[in-house]
Coordinates of C-alpha atoms and ligand atoms in Angstrom, one line a residue:
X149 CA 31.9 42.5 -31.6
X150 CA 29.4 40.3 -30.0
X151 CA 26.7 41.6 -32.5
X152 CA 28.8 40.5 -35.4
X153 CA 29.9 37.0 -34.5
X154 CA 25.8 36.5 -34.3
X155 CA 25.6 35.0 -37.7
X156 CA 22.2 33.8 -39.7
X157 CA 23.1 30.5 -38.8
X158 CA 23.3 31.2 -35.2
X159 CA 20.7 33.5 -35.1
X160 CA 18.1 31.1 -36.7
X161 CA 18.9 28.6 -34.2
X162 CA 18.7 30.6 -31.4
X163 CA 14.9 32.0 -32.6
X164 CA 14.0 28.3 -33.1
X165 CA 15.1 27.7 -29.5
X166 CA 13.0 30.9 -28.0
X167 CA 10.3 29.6 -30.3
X168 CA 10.5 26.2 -28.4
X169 CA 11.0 27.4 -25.0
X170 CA 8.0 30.0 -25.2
X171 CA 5.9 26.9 -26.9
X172 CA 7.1 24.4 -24.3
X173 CA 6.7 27.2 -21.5
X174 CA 2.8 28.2 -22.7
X175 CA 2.1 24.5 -23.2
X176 CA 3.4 23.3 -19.2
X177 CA 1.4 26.4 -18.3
X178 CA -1.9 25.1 -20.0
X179 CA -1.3 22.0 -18.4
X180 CA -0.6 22.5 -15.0
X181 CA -1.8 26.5 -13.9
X182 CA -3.6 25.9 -10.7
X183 CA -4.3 27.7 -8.0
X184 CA -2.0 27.4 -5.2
X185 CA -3.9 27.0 -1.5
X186 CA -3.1 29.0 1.3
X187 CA -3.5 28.2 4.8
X188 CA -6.5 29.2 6.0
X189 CA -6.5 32.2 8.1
X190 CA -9.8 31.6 9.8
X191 CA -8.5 28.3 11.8
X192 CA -8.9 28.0 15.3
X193 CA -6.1 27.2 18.0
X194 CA -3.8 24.0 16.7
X195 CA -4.6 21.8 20.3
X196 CA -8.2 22.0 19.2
X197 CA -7.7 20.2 16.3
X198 CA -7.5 16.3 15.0
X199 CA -3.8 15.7 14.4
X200 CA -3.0 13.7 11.2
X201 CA -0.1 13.1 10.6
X202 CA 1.2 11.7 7.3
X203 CA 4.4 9.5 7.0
X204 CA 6.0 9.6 3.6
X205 CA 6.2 12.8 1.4
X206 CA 5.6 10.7 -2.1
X207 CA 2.9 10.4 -4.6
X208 CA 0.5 9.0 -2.3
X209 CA 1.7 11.1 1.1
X210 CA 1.1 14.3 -1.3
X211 CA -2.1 13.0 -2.8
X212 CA -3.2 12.9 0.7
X213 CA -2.1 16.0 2.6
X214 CA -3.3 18.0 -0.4
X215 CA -6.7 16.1 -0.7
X216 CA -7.5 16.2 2.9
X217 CA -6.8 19.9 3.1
X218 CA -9.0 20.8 0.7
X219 CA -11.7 18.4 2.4
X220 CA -11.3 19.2 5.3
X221 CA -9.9 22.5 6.8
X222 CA -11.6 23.5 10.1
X223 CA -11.1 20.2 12.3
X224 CA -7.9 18.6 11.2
X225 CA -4.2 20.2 11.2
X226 CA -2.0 17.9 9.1
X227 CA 2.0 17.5 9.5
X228 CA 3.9 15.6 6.6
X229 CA 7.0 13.7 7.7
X230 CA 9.4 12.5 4.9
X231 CA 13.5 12.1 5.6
X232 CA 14.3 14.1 2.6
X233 CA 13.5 17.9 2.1
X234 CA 12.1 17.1 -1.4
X235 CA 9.2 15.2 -3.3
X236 CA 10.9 13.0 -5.9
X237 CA 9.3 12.6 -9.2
X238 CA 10.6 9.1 -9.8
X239 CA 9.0 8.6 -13.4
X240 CA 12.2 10.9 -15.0
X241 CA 14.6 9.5 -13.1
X242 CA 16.3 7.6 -15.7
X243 CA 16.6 11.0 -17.9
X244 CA 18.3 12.4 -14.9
X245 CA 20.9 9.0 -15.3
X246 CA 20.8 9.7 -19.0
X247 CA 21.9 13.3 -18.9
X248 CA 18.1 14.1 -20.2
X249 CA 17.6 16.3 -17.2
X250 CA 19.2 18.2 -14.3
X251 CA 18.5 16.2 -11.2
X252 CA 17.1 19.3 -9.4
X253 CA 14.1 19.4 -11.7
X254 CA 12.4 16.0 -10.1
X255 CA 12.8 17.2 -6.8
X256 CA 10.3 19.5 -5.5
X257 CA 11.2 21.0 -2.3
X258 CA 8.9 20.5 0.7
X259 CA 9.0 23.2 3.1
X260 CA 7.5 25.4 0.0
X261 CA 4.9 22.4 -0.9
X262 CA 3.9 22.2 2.3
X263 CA 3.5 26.1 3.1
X264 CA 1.6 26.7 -0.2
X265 CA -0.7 23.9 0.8
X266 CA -1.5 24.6 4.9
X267 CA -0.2 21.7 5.9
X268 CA 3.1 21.4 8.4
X269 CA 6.3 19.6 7.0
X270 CA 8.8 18.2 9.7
X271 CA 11.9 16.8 8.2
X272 CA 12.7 13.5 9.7
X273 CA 13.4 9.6 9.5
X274 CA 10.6 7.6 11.3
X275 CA 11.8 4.6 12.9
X276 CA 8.6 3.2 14.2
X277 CA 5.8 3.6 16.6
X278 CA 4.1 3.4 19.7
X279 CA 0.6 2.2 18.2
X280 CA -0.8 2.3 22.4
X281 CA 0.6 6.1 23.1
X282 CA 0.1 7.4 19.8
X283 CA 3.7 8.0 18.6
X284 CA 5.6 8.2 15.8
X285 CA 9.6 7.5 16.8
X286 CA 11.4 9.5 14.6
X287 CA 15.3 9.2 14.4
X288 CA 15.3 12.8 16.4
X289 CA 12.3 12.5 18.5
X290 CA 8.8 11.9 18.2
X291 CA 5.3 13.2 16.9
X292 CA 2.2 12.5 17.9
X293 CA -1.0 12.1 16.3
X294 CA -4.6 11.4 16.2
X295 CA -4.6 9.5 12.9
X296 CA -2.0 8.0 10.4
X297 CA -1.5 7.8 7.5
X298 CA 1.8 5.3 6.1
X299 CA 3.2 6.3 3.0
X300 CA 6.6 5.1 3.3
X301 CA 7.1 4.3 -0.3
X302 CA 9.1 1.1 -1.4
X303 CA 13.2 0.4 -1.3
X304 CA 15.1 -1.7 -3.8
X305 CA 15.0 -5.5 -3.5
X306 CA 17.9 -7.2 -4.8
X307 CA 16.1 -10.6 -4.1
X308 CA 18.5 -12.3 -1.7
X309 CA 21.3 -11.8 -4.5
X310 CA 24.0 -10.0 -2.2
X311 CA 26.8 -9.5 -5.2
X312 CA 24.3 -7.9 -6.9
X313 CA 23.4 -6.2 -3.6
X314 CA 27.3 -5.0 -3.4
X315 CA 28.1 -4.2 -7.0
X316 CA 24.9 -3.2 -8.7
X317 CA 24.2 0.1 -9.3
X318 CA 20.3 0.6 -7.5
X319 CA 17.5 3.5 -9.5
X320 CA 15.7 4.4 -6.7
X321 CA 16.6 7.7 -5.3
X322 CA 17.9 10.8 -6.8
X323 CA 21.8 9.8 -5.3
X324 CA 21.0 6.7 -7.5
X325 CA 19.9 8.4 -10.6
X326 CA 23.0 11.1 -10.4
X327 CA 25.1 8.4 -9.1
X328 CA 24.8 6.3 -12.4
X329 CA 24.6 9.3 -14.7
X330 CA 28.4 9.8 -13.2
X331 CA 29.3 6.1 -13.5
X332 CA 28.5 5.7 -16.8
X333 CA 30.2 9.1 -18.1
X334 CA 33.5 7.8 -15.9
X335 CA 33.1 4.7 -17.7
X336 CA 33.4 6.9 -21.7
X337 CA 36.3 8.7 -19.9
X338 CA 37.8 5.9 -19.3
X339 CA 37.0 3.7 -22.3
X340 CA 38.2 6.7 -24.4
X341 CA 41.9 6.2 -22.7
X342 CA 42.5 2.3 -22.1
X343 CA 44.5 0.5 -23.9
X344 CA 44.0 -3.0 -22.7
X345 CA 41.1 -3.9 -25.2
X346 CA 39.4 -6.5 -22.3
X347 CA 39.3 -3.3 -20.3
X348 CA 37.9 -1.3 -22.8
X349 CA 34.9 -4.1 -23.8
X350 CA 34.0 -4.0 -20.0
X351 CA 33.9 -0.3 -19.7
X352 CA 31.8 -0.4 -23.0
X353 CA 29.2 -2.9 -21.8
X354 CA 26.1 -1.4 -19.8
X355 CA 23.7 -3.8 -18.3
X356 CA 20.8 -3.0 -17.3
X357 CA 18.8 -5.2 -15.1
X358 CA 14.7 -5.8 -15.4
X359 CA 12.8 -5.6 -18.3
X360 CA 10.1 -3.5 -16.9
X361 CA 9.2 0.2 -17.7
X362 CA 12.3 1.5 -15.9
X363 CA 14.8 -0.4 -17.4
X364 CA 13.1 -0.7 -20.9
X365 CA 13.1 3.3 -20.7
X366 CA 16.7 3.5 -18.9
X367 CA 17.9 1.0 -21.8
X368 CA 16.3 3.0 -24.7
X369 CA 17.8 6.3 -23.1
X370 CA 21.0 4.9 -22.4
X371 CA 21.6 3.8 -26.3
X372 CA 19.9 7.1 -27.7
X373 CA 22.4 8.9 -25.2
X374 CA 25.2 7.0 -26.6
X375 CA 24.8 7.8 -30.0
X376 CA 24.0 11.7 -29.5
X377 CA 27.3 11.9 -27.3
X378 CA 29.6 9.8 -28.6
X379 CA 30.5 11.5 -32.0
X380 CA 31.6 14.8 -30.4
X381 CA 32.0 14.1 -26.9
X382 CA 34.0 10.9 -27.6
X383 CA 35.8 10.2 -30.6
X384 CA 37.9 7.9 -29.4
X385 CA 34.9 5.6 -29.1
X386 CA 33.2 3.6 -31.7
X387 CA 29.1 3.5 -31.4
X388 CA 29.6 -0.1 -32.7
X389 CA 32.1 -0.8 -29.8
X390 CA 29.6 -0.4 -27.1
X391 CA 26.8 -2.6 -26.0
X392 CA 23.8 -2.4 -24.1
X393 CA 21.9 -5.2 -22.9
X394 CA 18.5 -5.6 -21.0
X395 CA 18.1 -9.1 -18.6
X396 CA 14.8 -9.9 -18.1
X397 CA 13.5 -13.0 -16.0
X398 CA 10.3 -13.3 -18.0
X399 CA 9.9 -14.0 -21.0
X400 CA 8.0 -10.6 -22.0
X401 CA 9.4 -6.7 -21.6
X402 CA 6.8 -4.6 -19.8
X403 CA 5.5 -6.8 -16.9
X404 CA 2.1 -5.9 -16.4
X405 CA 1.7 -3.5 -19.2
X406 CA -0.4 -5.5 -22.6
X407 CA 1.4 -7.5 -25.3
X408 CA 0.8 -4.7 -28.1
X409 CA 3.4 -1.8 -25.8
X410 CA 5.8 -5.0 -25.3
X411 CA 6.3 -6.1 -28.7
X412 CA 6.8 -2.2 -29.5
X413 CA 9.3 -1.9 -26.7
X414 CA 11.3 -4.8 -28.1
X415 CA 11.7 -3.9 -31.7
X416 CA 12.6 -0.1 -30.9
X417 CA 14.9 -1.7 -28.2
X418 CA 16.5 -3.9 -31.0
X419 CA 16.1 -1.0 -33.6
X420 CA 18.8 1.0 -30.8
X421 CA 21.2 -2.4 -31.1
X422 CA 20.0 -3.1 -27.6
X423 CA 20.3 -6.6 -26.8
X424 CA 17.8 -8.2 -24.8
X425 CA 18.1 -11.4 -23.0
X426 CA 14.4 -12.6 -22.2
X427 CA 13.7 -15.3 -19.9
X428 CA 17.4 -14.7 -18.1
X429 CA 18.2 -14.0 -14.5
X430 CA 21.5 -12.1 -13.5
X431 CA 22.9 -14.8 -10.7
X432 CA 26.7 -13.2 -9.8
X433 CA 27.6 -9.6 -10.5
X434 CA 31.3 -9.3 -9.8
X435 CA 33.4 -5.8 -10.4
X436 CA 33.4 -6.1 -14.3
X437 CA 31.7 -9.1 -15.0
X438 CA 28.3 -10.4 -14.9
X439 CA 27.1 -14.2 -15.1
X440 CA 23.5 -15.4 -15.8
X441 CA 21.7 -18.2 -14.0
X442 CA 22.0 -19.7 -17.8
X443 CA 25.5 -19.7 -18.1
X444 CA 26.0 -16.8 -19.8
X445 CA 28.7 -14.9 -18.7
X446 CA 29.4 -11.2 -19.9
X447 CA 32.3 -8.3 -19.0
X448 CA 30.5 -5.4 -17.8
X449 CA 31.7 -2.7 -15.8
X450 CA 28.0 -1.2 -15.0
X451 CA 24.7 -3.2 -14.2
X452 CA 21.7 -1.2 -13.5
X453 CA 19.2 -2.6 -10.8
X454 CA 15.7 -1.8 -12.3
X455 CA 13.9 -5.0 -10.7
X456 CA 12.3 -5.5 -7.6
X457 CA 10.9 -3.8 -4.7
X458 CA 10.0 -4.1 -1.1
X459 CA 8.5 -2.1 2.1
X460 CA 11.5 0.0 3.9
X461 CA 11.9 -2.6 7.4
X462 CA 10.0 0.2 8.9
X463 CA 7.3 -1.0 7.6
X464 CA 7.6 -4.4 7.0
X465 CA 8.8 -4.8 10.3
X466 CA 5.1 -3.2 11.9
X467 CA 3.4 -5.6 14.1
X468 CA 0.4 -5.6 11.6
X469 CA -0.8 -8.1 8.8
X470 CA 1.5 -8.1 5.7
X471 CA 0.9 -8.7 2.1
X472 CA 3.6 -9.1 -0.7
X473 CA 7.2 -7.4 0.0
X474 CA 5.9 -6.4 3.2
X475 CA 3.6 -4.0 2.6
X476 CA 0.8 -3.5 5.0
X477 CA -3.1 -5.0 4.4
X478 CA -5.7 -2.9 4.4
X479 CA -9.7 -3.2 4.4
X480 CA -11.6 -1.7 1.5
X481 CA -11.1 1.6 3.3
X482 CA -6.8 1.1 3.0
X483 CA -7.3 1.6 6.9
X484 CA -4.8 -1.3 8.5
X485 CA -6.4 -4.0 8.8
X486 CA -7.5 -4.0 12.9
X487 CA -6.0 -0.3 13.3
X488 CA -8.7 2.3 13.8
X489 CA -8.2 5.4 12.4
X490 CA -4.7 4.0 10.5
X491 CA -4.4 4.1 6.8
X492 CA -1.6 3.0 4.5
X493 CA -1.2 3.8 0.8
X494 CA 1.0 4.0 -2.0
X495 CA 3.8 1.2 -2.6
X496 CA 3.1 0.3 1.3
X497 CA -0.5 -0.7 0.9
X498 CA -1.5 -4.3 0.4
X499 CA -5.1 -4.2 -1.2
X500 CA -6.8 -6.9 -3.0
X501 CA -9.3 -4.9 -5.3
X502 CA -12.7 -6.4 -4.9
X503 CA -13.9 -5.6 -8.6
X504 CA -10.6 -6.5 -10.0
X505 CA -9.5 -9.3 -7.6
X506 CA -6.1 -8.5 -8.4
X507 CA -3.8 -6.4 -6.1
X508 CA -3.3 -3.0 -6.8
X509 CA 0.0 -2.5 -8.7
X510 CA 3.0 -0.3 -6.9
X511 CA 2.5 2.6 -9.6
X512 CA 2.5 6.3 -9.1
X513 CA -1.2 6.9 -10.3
X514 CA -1.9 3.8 -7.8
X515 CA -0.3 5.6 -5.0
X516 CA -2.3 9.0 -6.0
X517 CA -5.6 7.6 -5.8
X518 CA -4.9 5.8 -2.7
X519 CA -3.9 9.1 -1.0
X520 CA -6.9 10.9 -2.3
X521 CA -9.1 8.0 -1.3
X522 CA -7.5 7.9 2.2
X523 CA -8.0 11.5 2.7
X524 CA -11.7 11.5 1.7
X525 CA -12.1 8.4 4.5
X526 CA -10.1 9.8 7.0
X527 CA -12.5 13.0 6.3
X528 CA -15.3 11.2 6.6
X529 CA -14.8 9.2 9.7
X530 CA -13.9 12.6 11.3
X531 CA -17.0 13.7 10.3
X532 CA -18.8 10.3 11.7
X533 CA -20.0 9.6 8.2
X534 CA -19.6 6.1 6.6
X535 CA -16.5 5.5 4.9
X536 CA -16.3 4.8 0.9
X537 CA -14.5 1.3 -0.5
X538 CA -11.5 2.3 -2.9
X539 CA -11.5 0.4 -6.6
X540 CA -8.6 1.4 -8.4
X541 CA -8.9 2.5 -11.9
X542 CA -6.1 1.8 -14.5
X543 CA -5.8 5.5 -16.5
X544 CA -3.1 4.0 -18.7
X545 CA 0.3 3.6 -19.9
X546 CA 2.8 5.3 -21.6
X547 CA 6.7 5.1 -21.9
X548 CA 9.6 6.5 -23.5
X549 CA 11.8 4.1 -25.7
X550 CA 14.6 6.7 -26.6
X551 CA 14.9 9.2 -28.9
X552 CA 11.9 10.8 -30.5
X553 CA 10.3 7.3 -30.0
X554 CA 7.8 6.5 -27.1
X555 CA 4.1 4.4 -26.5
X556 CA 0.6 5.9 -25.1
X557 CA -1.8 3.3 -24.5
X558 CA -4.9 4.7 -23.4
X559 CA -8.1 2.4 -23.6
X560 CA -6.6 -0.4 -25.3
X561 CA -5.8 2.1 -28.1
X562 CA -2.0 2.3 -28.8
X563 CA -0.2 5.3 -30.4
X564 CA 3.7 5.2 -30.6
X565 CA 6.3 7.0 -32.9
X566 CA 7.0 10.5 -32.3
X567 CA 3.0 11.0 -31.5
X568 CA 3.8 8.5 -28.7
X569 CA 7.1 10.3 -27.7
X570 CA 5.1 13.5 -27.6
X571 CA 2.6 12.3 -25.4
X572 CA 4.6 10.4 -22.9
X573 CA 6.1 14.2 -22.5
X574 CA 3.0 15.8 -22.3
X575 CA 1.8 13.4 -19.7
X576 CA 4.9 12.8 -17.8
X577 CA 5.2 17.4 -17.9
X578 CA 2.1 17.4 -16.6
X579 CA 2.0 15.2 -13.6
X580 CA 5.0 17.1 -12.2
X581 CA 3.7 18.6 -9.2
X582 CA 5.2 21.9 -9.5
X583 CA 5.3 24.9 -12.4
X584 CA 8.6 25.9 -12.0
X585 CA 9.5 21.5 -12.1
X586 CA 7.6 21.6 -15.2
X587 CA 9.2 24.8 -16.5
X588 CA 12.8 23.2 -15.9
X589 CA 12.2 19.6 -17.3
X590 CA 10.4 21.3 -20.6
X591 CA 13.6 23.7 -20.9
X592 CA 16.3 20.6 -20.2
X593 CA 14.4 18.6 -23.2
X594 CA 14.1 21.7 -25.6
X595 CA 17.7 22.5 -24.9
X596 CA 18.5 18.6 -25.3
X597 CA 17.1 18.8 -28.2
X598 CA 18.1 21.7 -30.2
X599 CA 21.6 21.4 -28.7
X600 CA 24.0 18.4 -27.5
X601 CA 23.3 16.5 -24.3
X602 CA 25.0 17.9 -21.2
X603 CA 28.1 15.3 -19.8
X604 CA 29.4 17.4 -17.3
X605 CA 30.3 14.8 -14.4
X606 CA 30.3 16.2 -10.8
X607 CA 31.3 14.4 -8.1
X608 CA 29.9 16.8 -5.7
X609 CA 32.1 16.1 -2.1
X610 CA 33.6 19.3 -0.6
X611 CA 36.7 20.2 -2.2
X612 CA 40.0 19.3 -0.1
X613 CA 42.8 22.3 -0.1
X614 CA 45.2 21.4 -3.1
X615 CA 48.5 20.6 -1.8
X616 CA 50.2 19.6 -5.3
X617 CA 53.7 21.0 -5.3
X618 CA 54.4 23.9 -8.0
X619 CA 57.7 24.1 -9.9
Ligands
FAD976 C1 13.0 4.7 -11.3 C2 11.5 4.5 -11.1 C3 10.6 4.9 -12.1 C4 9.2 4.8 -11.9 N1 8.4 5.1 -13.0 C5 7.1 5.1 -12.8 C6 6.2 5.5 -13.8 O1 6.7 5.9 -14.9 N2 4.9 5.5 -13.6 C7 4.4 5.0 -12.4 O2 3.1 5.0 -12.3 N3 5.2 4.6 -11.4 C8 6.5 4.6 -11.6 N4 7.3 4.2 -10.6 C9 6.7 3.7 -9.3 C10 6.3 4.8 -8.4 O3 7.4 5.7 -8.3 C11 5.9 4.3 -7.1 O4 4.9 3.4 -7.2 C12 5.4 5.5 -6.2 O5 6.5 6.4 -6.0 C13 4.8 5.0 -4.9 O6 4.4 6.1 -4.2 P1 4.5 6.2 -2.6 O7 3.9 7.4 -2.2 O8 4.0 4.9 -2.1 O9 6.1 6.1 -2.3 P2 7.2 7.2 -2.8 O10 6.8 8.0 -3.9 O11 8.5 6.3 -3.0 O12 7.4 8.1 -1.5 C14 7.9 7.5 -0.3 C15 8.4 8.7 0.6 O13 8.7 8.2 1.9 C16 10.0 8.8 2.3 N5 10.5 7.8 3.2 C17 10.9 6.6 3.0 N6 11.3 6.0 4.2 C18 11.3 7.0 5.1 C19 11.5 7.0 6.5 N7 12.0 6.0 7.2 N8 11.3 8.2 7.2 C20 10.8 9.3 6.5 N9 10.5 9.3 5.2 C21 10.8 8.1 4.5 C22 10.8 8.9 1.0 O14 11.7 9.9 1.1 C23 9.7 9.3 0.0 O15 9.6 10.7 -0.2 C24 8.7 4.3 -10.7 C25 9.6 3.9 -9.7 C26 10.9 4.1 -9.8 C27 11.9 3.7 -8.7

């Protein structure tokens, strides 16, 4: 009987887990009840109305639709355009390449966003404009609009490398992070069955491309994952036999992030047995092995792309002024520069911070306080009412180097360890834009954690009739 086989053992772990899921489940809760808006019933006819439309459905096209709606309600309608039917939270998805978390949980679908929000959501792929007529070409038609806002995000640069280009695997987009999740379990499988010991090394070997946050996390997750899974999952395959190995073209981890979180990253990196190459640059990635402008050449059936990005040529292609990777330059306002009543921001914005003097970086908390700023601007100048300069404002970092292990720095101050693990989730939980998202990532770590780590690989393409002869 079912009630018999539930032994003390069982049962005690099973309490701990309710235990963690109620605490996990309260704490989201804490963090991120708020109210939801609903469209306001009071609005007049739609014709009547400014039309802003919003191109991109990311951090900075959310920041904006949601901002704006809540400044503004009686004179504007607002439609958000983005080719997928989700948000993507793109800070997890290396645990969704990891096996950390289910990639549904980082994608927050739209159509429900949008509705909970006022704002329209049309579902399409903008392939440029018509700045005279006031058109946006979309891939099935067009929209038109009063103001715009471009939000188009970034794409992956492989900087003019085209092996890498063909044979790297890209962390971008959710078909990226599930795509390399998949790789790298088909690579165990594999591994686990090859006799050839050349074969084997390769399969073994993971590079990962760019030593900044995503590929110091990815890196940190990737070993931590190896360890967890290997013993049970994969016997056959010795923990010493694998190797993981981070190429970086400076001659720091973290980019932009301070000296104290980069010397951190590097010894927990080390502590994992990651190897990291500083000061290298991957020049040929060929199926199964990789060669380094250096000289160093290395078997490797999987290399990560974590470096480098650049406007989509929808934007960099716009008959405006362009800044780095294309992006677009805005005034103080992040209107384009010489385009009245056009804003960009986000990854796609090109703006020199006058207090700073530095450009703002391509972040997700960059991209949010654009939006927001855009929004109160674009309220503004509807308004007739002078427009406000944006100055960005750093609000930290904080990243996750494996297992139990991350960094917060938060005014210079540093705290790492499990504190620093704790609070990377906390954070990370919390700028999630959606309770249920929250609910699901808190549940995929608690069950991560009290549990093993999930390696089911599906290769999710319709299923052909089977046509294997019996007997
Ligand atoms: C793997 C990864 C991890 C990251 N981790 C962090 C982190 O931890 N912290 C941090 O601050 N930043 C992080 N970033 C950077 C951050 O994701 C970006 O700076 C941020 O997403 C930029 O916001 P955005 O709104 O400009 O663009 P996005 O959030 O990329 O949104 C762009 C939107 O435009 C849509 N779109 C693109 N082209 C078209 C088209 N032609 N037609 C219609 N829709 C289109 C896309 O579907 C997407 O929804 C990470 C980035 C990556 C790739």
């Amino acid at each position: 009987m079912l009630a018999l086989t539930w032994s003390s053992a069982t049962r005690r772990r099973d309490l701990r887990l309710a235990a963690g899921l109620v605490g996990l489940g309260l704490l989201a809760a804490l963090i991120g009840r708020r109210a939801a808006i609903k469209p306001d019933g009071r609005e007049g006819k739609p014709g009547q109305k400014q039309r802003v439309v919003i191109l991109g459905a990311g951090f900075a096209g959310l920041a904006a639709a949601k901002r704006l709606r809540r400044r503004q309600r009686q004179r504007v309608e607002i439609t958000l355009v983005d080719k997928h039917n989700y948000h993507l939270f793109t800070p997890l998805l290396f645990q969704v390449a990891s096996c950390a978390i289910d990639p549904y949980d980082v994608a927050i679908p739209l159509h429900r966003w949008a509705a909970d929000q006022g704002v329209a959501f049309h579902r399409g792929t903008v392939e440029g404009v018509d700045w005279q007529a006031h058109r946006v070409r979309l891939a099935d038609g067009e929209i038109a609009y009063d103001y715009l806002v471009w939000a188009l995000g970034s794409t992956t640069k492989f900087f003019g490398n085209t092996t890498a280009a063909q044979h790297a695997l890209p962390l971008k987009w959710l078909e990226d992070g599930v795509n390399v999740r998949n790789h790298v379990l088909e690579r165990l499988e594999e591994a686990s069955v090859a006799r050839d010991q050349s074969a084997r090394q390769a399969a073994l070997t993971f590079l990962v491309v760019g030593g900044g946050a995503t590929g110091v996390e990815t890196a940190a997750a990737l070993a931590s994952f190896l360890r967890q899974v290997l013993p049970n999952d994969y016997p056959q395959i010795g923990l010493r036999e694998t190797r993981v190995v981070v190429v970086e073209s400076e001659g720091k981890l973290l980019g932009h992030m301070g000296q104290e979180l980069a010397t951190l990253a590097l010894a927990r990196l080390q502590a994992l047995g990651v190897e990291v190459w500083l000061q290298a640059r991957a020049k040929e990635v060929e199926p199964g092995r990789v060669t380094t402008e250096d000289g160093r050449s290395l078997r490797a059936d999987t290399v990560i792309w974590t470096t480098g990005v650049e406007c989509p040529p929808v934007v960099s292609s716009l008959p405006v002024e362009h800044g780095k990777g294309g992006s677009i330059r805005v005034d103080e306002y992040l209107q384009v520069v010489g385009q009245q009543g056009v804003y960009a921001a986000g990854d796609d914005a090109h703006y020199l911070d006058s207090r700073s003097d530095q450009p703002v970086p391509m972040l997700a908390q960059a991209a949010v306080q654009e939006g927001e700023a855009v929004a109160e601007n674009l309220a503004r100048l509807i308004e007739g009412k002078p427009q406000k300069a944006f100055h960005y404002r750093s609000l930290g970092n904080a990243i996750s180097l494996g297992h139990n292990a991350g960094a917060v720095e938060i005014g210079g101050r540093v705290v790492d360890g499990f504190a620093g693990w704790l609070g990377w989730r906390l954070i990370h939980l919390a700028r999630i834009t959606r309770f249920r998202s929250r609910l699901a990532v808190a549940l995929d770590w608690t069950l991560g954690y009290l549990y093993d780590t999930d390696t089911a690989r599906l290769d999710l393409v319709p299923s052909q009739p089977d046509h294997t002869a019996g007997g």
